Tab-separated table of C-alpha atoms in Angstrom:
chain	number	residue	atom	x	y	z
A	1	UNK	CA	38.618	119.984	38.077
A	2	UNK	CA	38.449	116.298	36.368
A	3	UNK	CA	37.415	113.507	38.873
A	4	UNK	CA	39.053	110.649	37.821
A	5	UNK	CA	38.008	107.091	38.460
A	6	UNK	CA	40.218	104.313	38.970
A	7	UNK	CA	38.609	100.745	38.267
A	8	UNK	CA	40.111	98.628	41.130
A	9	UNK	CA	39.798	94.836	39.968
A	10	UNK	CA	39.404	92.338	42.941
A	11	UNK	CA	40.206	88.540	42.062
A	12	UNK	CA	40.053	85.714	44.504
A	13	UNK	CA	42.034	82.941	43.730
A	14	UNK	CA	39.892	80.291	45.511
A	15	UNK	CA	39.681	76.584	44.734
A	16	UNK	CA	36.984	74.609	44.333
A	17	UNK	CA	35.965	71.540	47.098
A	18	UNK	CA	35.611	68.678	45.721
A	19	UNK	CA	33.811	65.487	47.570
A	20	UNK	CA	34.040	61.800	47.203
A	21	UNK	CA	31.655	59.744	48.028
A	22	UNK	CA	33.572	56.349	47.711
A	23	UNK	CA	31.748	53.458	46.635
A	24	UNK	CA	33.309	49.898	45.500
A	25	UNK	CA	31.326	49.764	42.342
A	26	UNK	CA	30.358	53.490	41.718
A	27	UNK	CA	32.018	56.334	43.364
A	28	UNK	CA	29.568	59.690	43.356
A	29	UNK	CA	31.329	63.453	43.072
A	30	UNK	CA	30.587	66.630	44.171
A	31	UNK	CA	32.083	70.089	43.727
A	32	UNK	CA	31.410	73.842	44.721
A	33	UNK	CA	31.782	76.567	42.552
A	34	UNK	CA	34.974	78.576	42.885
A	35	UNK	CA	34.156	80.592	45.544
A	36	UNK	CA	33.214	77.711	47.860
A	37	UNK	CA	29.456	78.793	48.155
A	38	UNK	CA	27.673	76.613	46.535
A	39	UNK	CA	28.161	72.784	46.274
A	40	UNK	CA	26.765	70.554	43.505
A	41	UNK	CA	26.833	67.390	42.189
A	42	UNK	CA	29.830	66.472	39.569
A	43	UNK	CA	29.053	63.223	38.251
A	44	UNK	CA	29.147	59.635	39.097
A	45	UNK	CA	32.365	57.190	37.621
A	46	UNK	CA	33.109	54.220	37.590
A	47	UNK	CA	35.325	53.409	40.940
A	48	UNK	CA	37.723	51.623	38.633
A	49	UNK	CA	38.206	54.385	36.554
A	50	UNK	CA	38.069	57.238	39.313
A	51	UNK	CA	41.660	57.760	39.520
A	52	UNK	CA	42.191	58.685	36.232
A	53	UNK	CA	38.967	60.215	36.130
A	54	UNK	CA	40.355	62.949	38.912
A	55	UNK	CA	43.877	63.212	37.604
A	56	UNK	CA	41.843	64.611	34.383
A	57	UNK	CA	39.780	67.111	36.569
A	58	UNK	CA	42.657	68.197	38.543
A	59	UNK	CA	44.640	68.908	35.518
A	60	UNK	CA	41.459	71.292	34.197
A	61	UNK	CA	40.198	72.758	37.718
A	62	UNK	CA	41.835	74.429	41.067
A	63	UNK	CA	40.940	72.454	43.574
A	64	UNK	CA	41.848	73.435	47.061
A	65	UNK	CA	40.958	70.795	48.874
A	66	UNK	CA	39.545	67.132	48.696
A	67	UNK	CA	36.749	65.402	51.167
A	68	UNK	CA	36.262	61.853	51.219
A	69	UNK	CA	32.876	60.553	52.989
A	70	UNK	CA	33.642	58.569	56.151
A	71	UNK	CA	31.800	55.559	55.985
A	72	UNK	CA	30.812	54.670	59.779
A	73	UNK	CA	27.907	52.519	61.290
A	74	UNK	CA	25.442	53.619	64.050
A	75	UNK	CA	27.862	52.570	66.380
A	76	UNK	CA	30.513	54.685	65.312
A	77	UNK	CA	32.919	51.784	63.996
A	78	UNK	CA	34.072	52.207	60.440
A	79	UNK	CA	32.444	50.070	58.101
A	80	UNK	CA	33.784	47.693	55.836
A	81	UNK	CA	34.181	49.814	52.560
A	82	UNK	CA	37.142	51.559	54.763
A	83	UNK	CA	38.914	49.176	53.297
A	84	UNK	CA	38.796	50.558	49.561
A	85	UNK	CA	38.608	53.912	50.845
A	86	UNK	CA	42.479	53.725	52.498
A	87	UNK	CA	44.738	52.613	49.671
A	88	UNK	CA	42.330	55.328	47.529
A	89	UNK	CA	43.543	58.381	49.601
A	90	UNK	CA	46.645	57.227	50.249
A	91	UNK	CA	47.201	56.741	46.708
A	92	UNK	CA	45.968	60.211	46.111
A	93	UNK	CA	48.090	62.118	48.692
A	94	UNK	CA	51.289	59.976	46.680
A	95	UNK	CA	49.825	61.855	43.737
A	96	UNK	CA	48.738	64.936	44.909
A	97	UNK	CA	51.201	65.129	48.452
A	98	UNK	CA	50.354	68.950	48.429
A	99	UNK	CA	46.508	68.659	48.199
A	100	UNK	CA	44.688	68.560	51.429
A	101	UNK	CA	42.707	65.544	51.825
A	102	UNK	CA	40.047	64.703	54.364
A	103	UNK	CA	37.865	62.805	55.660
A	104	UNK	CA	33.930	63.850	56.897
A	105	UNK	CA	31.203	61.823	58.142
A	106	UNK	CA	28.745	60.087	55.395
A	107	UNK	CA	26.276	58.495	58.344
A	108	UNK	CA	22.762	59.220	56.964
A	109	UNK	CA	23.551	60.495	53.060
A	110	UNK	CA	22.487	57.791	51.203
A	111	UNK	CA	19.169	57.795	53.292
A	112	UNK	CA	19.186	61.882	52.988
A	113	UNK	CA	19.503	61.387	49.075
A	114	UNK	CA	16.898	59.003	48.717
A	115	UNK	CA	14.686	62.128	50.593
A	116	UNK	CA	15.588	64.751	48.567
A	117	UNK	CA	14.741	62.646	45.429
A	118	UNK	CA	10.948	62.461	46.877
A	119	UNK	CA	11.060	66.011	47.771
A	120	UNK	CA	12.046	66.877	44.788
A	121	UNK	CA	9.341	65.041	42.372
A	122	UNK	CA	11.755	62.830	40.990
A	123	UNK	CA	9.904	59.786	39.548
A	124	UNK	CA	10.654	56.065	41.029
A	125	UNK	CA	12.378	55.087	37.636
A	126	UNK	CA	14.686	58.174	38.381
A	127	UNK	CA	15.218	57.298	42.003
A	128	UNK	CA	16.124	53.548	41.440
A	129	UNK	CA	19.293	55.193	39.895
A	130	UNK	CA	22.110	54.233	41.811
A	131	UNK	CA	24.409	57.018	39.968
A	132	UNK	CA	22.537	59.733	40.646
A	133	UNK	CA	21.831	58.751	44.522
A	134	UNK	CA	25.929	58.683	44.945
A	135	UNK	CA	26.203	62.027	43.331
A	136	UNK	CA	23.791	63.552	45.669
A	137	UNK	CA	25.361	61.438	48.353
A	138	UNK	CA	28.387	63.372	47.503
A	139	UNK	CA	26.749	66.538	47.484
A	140	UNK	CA	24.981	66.212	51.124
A	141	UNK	CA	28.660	65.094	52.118
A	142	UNK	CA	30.266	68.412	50.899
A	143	UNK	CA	27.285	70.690	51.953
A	144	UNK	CA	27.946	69.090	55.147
A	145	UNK	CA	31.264	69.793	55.277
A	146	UNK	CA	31.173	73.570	54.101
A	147	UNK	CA	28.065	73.980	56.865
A	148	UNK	CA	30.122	72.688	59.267
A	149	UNK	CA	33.293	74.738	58.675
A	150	UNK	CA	31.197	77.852	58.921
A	151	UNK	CA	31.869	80.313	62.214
């Protein structure tokens, strides 16, 4: 008698994450691959252009879900940038009413991305780049996020 074997084909349809970490000048991004293991750093635009930007990533990637750093002092109080960050995601959920967007704590990140830079034997002309600290910002925001969503 033949044994037959059947090739069983598992897919996950899984979107990516994708963080913001809002900035009035420069706005740092951060994604995880499509199974949501791994996050890592997208790019840095141009705030200006960021909407545009996003419609153009959206249009090319499954994204499931959208986090936006929280800016907040020590004290807990929003900080002033909450400001820009509003009319942003409210613009966005207009855009995109079916995409969840939310928000997760940034206290620390761009002090955490100035550390990893050391750590990591990046030189000082390197670390006086303002792009790449938001982008890593962004990353640290959605490793946070994914950490803290874990049972």
């Amino acid at each position: 008698m033949q044994s037959k074997h059947f090739a069983v084909s598992l897919q996950i349809n899984m979107g990516r994450i994708l963080a913001i970490d809002y900035g009035a000048k420069r706005t740092g991004l951060a994604v995880t691959d499509p199974l949501q293991i791994i996050a890592n750093g997208l790019t840095t635009v141009e705030t200006a252009k960021l909407v545009p930007f996003l419609q153009d990533y959206l249009q090319k990637e499954q994204v499931e879900r959208i986090i936006v750093g929280l800016p907040k002092q020590m004290n807990g109080q929003e900080s002033d940038n909450m400001k820009n960050i509003v009319p942003f995601v409210n613009r966005m959920k207009k855009l995109y009413p079916n995409l969840p967007i939310e928000y997760h704590d940034e206290r620390f990140t761009s002090v955490l991305a100035h550390r990893v830079m050391l750590d990591s034997g990046i030189g000082k002309k390197a670390r006086q780049n303002k792009a790449l600290v938001d982008e890593i910002s962004a990353t640290i925001i959605l490793q946070s996020y994914m950490e803290s969503k874990k049972f």
